[in-house]
CSV table of C-alpha atoms in Angstrom, one decimal:
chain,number,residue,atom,x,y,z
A,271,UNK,CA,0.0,0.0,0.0
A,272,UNK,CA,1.1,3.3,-1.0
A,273,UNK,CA,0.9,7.0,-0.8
A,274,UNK,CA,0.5,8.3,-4.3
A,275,UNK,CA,1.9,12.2,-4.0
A,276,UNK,CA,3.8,12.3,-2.6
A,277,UNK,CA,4.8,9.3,-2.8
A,278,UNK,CA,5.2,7.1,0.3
A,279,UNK,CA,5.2,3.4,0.9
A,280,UNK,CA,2.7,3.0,3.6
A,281,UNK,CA,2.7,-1.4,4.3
A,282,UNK,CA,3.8,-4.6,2.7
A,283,UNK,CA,2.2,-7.9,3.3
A,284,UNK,CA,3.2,-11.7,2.8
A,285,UNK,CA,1.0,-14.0,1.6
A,286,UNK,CA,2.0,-16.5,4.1
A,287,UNK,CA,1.0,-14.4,7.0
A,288,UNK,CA,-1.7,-11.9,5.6
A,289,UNK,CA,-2.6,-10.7,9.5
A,290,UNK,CA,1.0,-9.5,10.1
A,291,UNK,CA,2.8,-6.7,8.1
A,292,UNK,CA,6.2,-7.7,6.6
A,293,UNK,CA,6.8,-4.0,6.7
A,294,UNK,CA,5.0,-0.7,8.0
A,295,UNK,CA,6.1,2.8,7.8
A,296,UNK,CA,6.8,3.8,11.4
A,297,UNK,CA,4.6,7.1,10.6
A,298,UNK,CA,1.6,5.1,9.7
A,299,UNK,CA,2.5,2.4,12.7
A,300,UNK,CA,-0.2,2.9,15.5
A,301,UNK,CA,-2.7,4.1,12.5
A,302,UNK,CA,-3.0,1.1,9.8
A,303,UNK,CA,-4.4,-2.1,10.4
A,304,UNK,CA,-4.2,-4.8,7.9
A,305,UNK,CA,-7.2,-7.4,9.3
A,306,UNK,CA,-7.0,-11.0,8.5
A,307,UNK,CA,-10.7,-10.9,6.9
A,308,UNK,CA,-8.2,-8.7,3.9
A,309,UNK,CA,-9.5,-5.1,5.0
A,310,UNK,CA,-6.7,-2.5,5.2
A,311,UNK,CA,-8.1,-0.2,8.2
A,312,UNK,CA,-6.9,3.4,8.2
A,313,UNK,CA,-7.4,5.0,11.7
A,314,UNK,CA,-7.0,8.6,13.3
A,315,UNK,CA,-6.8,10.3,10.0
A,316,UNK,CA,-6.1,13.8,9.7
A,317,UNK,CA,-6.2,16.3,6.9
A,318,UNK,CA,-2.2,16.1,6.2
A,319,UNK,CA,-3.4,12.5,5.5
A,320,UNK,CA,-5.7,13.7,2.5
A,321,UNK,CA,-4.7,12.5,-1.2
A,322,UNK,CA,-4.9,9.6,-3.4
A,323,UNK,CA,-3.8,5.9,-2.1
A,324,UNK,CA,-2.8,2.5,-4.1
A,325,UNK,CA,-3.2,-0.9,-3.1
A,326,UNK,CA,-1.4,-3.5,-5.1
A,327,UNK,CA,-1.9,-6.7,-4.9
A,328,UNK,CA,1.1,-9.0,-6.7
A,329,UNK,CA,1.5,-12.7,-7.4
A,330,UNK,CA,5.1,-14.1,-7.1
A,331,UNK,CA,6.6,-10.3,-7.1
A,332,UNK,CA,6.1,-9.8,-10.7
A,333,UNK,CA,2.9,-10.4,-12.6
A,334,UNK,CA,0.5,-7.7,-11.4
A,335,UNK,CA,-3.0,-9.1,-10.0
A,336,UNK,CA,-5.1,-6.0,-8.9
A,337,UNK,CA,-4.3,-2.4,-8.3
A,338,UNK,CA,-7.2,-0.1,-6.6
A,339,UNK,CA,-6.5,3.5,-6.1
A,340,UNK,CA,-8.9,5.4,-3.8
A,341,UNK,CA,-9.6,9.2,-2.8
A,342,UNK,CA,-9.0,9.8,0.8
A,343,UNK,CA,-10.7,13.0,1.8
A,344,UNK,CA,-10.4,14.0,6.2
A,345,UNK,CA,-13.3,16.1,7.7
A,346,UNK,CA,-12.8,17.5,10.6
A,347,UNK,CA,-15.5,18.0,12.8
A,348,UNK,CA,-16.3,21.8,14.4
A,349,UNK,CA,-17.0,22.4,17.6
A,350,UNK,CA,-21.0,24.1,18.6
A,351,UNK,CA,-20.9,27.9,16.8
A,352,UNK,CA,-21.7,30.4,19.2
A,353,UNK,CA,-23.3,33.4,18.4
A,354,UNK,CA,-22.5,36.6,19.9
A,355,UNK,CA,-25.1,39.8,19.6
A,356,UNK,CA,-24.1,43.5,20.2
A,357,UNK,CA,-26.8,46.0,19.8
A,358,UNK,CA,-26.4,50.2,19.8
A,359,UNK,CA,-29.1,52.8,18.6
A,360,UNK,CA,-28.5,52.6,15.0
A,361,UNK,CA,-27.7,48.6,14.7
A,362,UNK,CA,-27.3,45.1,16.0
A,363,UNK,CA,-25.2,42.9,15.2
A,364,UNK,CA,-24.6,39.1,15.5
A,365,UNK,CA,-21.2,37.5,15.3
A,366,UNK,CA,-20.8,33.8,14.4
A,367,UNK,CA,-17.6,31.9,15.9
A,368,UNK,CA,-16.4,28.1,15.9
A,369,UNK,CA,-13.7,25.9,17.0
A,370,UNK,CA,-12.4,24.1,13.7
A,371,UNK,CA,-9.6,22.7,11.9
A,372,UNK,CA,-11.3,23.2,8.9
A,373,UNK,CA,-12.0,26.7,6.7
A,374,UNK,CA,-16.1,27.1,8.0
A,375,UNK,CA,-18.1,28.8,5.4
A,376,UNK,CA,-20.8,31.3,7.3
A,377,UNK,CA,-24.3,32.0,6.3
A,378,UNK,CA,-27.2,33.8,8.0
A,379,UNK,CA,-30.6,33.4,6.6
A,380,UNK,CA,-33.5,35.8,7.5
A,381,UNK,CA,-36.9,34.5,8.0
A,382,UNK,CA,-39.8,37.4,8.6
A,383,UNK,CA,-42.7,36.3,9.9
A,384,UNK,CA,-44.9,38.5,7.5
A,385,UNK,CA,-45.3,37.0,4.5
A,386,UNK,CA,-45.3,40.1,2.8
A,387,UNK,CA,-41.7,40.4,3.1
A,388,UNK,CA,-39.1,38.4,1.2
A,389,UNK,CA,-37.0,36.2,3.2
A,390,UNK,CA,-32.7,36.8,2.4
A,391,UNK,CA,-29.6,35.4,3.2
A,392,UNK,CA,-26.2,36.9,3.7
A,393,UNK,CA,-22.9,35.7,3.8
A,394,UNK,CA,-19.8,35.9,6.7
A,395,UNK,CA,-19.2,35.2,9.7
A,396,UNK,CA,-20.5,39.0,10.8
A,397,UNK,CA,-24.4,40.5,10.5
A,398,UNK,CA,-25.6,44.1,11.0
A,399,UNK,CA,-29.0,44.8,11.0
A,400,UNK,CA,-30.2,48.2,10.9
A,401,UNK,CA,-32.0,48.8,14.4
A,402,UNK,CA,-35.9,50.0,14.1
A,403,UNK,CA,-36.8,48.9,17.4
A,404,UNK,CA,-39.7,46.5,15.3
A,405,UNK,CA,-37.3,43.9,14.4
A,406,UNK,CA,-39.7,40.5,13.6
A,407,UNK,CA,-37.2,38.3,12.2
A,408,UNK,CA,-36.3,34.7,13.0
């Protein structure tokens, strides 16, 4: 099993004794798992960890059997956003914040209760709303 870019051998098996590696890269050591039942587990992933991979499997060294190649892609999960608001005579304004690893995309959506008024959406982390004291929003 390798790495494709860059290009790092990851584990090599022997048929004679599929549920022990005959070598592992010491990076991937606590992290891949080669099962007896032929699943090659890949644990605590991270997003360094992201790109393409390629199993090969050969008979007697030389004639190629199988080669599979899959996409590893790492999500990283966020923590809860929290929402600050800030409010002065002319505006208010609500600031979205989260815990990641990852680039978070904002969005605020605004819902009137009148149907008469259109409903909107706005991007970034930051909102101002102009401050009319009748604010019916959701």
């Amino acid at each position: 099993m390798v790495r494709i870019d860059p290009n790092i051998g990851i584990l090599a098996w022997k048929s004679g004794s599929p549920e022990f590696p005959h070598w592992l890269n010491t990076s991937y050591r606590d992290r891949v798992h080669f099962r007896r039942d032929a699943f090659i587990e890949l644990r605590a992933m991270g997003s360094g960890d992201q790109g393409t991979y390629e199993v090969q499997t050969i008979y007697y060294g030389s004639e190629l059997l199988n080669c599979d190649r899959f996409e590893l892609r790492v999500v990283e999960p966020m923590s809860t956003p929290t929402v600050e608001v800030s409010c002065n005579s002319s505006h208010l304004m609500l600031n979205c914040s989260t815990v990641s690893g990852c680039p978070v995309t904002y969005r605020w959506e605004q819902r009137s209760q009148d149907p008469s008024v259109e409903n909107a959406t706005f991007p970034g982390a930051v909102l101002y709303l102009p401050h009319t004291g009748q604010l019916n929003y959701t």
